[in-house]
Amino acid sequence: EADGTATRPGMRVAVTGGSGRLGRAVVRDLVEHGYPVVNLDRVDAVVHLAAARGAGIRSVVWASSETVLGLPFDTPPPYVPVDEGYHPRPESSYSLAKTLEEEMAAQLCRWDPGLKMIGLRFSNVMHPEDYAAFPSYDADPMLRKWNLWGYIDARDGAQACRLALEHDATGCEVFVIANADTVMSTPSADLVARVFPEVEVRGELRGTETLLCIDKARRVLGYQPRHTWRDEVLPDGGA
């Protein structure tokens, strides 16, 4: 993990929605790592007179969504674990908006090759107090089938935001951001065989590993989830 020494001198960070479920963790993480942060939230009105490019902002990290992957998977995914390798499949107006954001970012970076825009396709954001409900999901795998039993601990989501800010690159990139495991105790291979028996499985599914592939985020950003619901509600982390 990059520590405070990786903070870019003089970089001020504006976080929109900094009082929300994920935003609170993002603001806390950035402050702990030495960033001056402005929380843009709970305002009565905003007069927006300058686009990011016009204001000279060179680094943009924004919240995309796992929904662009095809949630709620009424049409099965093309393969599992799902990743950034196939074109978005929006199935709702919200997901369509997120897909259009990704396309707009790609075009903005085409116009300005020096711009960096990183979209983080966050899974369902969870806090430790949410984890007490997780063991009940085992009774019916269909309860959480809609996002392939994924989740993102807000603290790990915050880590991903910071790593994306610190990533030294230009151009547009998108990353799936989820935790390393599912919300289930049932092995992931068994879930797929039961709920999506016709879907191609790429690679070996080990234990309860996530079906929202985070390999790209690990490889490119150095993202490494540190939190799991199992440590919060299961003896010995479910071992």
PDB file of N, CA and C in Angstrom, residues 8-9 16 27 42 50-51 77 92 97 129 139 146 152 158-159 172 207 228:
ATOM      1  N   ARG A   8       1.087  13.448  -3.070  1.00  0.00           N
ATOM      2  CA  ARG A   8       1.681  14.401  -3.989  1.00  0.00           C
ATOM      3  C   ARG A   8       1.646  15.787  -3.375  1.00  0.00           C
ATOM      4  N   PRO A   9       2.812  16.457  -3.262  1.00  0.00           N
ATOM      5  CA  PRO A   9       2.863  17.767  -2.622  1.00  0.00           C
ATOM      6  C   PRO A   9       1.889  18.740  -3.273  1.00  0.00           C
ATOM      7  N   THR A  16     -16.827  14.798  -3.651  1.00  0.00           N
ATOM      8  CA  THR A  16     -18.262  15.034  -3.709  1.00  0.00           C
ATOM      9  C   THR A  16     -18.969  13.885  -3.000  1.00  0.00           C
ATOM     10  N   VAL A  27     -13.024  10.253   2.756  1.00  0.00           N
ATOM     11  CA  VAL A  27     -12.492  11.460   3.388  1.00  0.00           C
ATOM     12  C   VAL A  27     -11.553  11.083   4.536  1.00  0.00           C
ATOM     13  N   ARG A  42     -24.080  18.116   1.128  1.00  0.00           N
ATOM     14  CA  ARG A  42     -25.089  18.785   1.926  1.00  0.00           C
ATOM     15  C   ARG A  42     -25.092  20.303   1.708  1.00  0.00           C
ATOM     16  N   ALA A  50     -17.306  25.934 -14.439  1.00  0.00           N
ATOM     17  CA  ALA A  50     -16.076  25.506 -15.101  1.00  0.00           C
ATOM     18  C   ALA A  50     -15.982  23.996 -15.106  1.00  0.00           C
ATOM     19  N   ALA A  51     -15.789  23.441 -16.282  1.00  0.00           N
ATOM     20  CA  ALA A  51     -15.574  22.002 -16.377  1.00  0.00           C
ATOM     21  C   ALA A  51     -14.194  21.663 -15.835  1.00  0.00           C
ATOM     22  N   PRO A  77     -24.235 -13.386 -17.070  1.00  0.00           N
ATOM     23  CA  PRO A  77     -23.004 -12.756 -17.543  1.00  0.00           C
ATOM     24  C   PRO A  77     -22.350 -13.623 -18.614  1.00  0.00           C
ATOM     25  N   SER A  92     -30.527  -0.616 -16.577  1.00  0.00           N
ATOM     26  CA  SER A  92     -31.373   0.349 -15.878  1.00  0.00           C
ATOM     27  C   SER A  92     -30.921   1.743 -16.283  1.00  0.00           C
ATOM     28  N   ALA A  97     -26.582   5.664 -17.224  1.00  0.00           N
ATOM     29  CA  ALA A  97     -25.885   6.906 -16.928  1.00  0.00           C
ATOM     30  C   ALA A  97     -24.423   6.640 -16.591  1.00  0.00           C
ATOM     31  N   GLU A 129     -21.265  -2.568  10.581  1.00  0.00           N
ATOM     32  CA  GLU A 129     -22.562  -2.811  11.211  1.00  0.00           C
ATOM     33  C   GLU A 129     -23.541  -3.535  10.289  1.00  0.00           C
ATOM     34  N   ALA A 139     -29.069 -19.047   3.362  1.00  0.00           N
ATOM     35  CA  ALA A 139     -30.318 -19.811   3.267  1.00  0.00           C
ATOM     36  C   ALA A 139     -30.913 -19.778   1.871  1.00  0.00           C
ATOM     37  N   TRP A 146     -28.133 -11.055  -7.650  1.00  0.00           N
ATOM     38  CA  TRP A 146     -28.213  -9.886  -8.524  1.00  0.00           C
ATOM     39  C   TRP A 146     -26.870  -9.209  -8.760  1.00  0.00           C
ATOM     40  N   ILE A 152     -18.394  -4.389  -1.246  1.00  0.00           N
ATOM     41  CA  ILE A 152     -17.154  -3.665  -1.013  1.00  0.00           C
ATOM     42  C   ILE A 152     -17.225  -3.029   0.369  1.00  0.00           C
ATOM     43  N   ALA A 158     -12.378   3.115   0.038  1.00  0.00           N
ATOM     44  CA  ALA A 158     -11.589   4.331   0.249  1.00  0.00           C
ATOM     45  C   ALA A 158     -10.139   4.116  -0.172  1.00  0.00           C
ATOM     46  N   GLN A 159      -9.604   2.949   0.164  1.00  0.00           N
ATOM     47  CA  GLN A 159      -8.239   2.616  -0.267  1.00  0.00           C
ATOM     48  C   GLN A 159      -8.121   2.704  -1.788  1.00  0.00           C
ATOM     49  N   CYS A 172      -7.855   7.206 -19.792  1.00  0.00           N
ATOM     50  CA  CYS A 172      -9.038   6.730 -19.081  1.00  0.00           C
ATOM     51  C   CYS A 172      -8.915   5.234 -18.800  1.00  0.00           C
ATOM     52  N   GLY A 207     -12.476 -21.462  -3.048  1.00  0.00           N
ATOM     53  CA  GLY A 207     -13.220 -21.113  -1.847  1.00  0.00           C
ATOM     54  C   GLY A 207     -14.338 -20.124  -2.129  1.00  0.00           C
ATOM     55  N   THR A 228     -12.888  -8.111   5.629  1.00  0.00           N
ATOM     56  CA  THR A 228     -13.868  -9.119   5.238  1.00  0.00           C
ATOM     57  C   THR A 228     -14.933  -9.202   6.321  1.00  0.00           C
TER      58      THR A 228
END
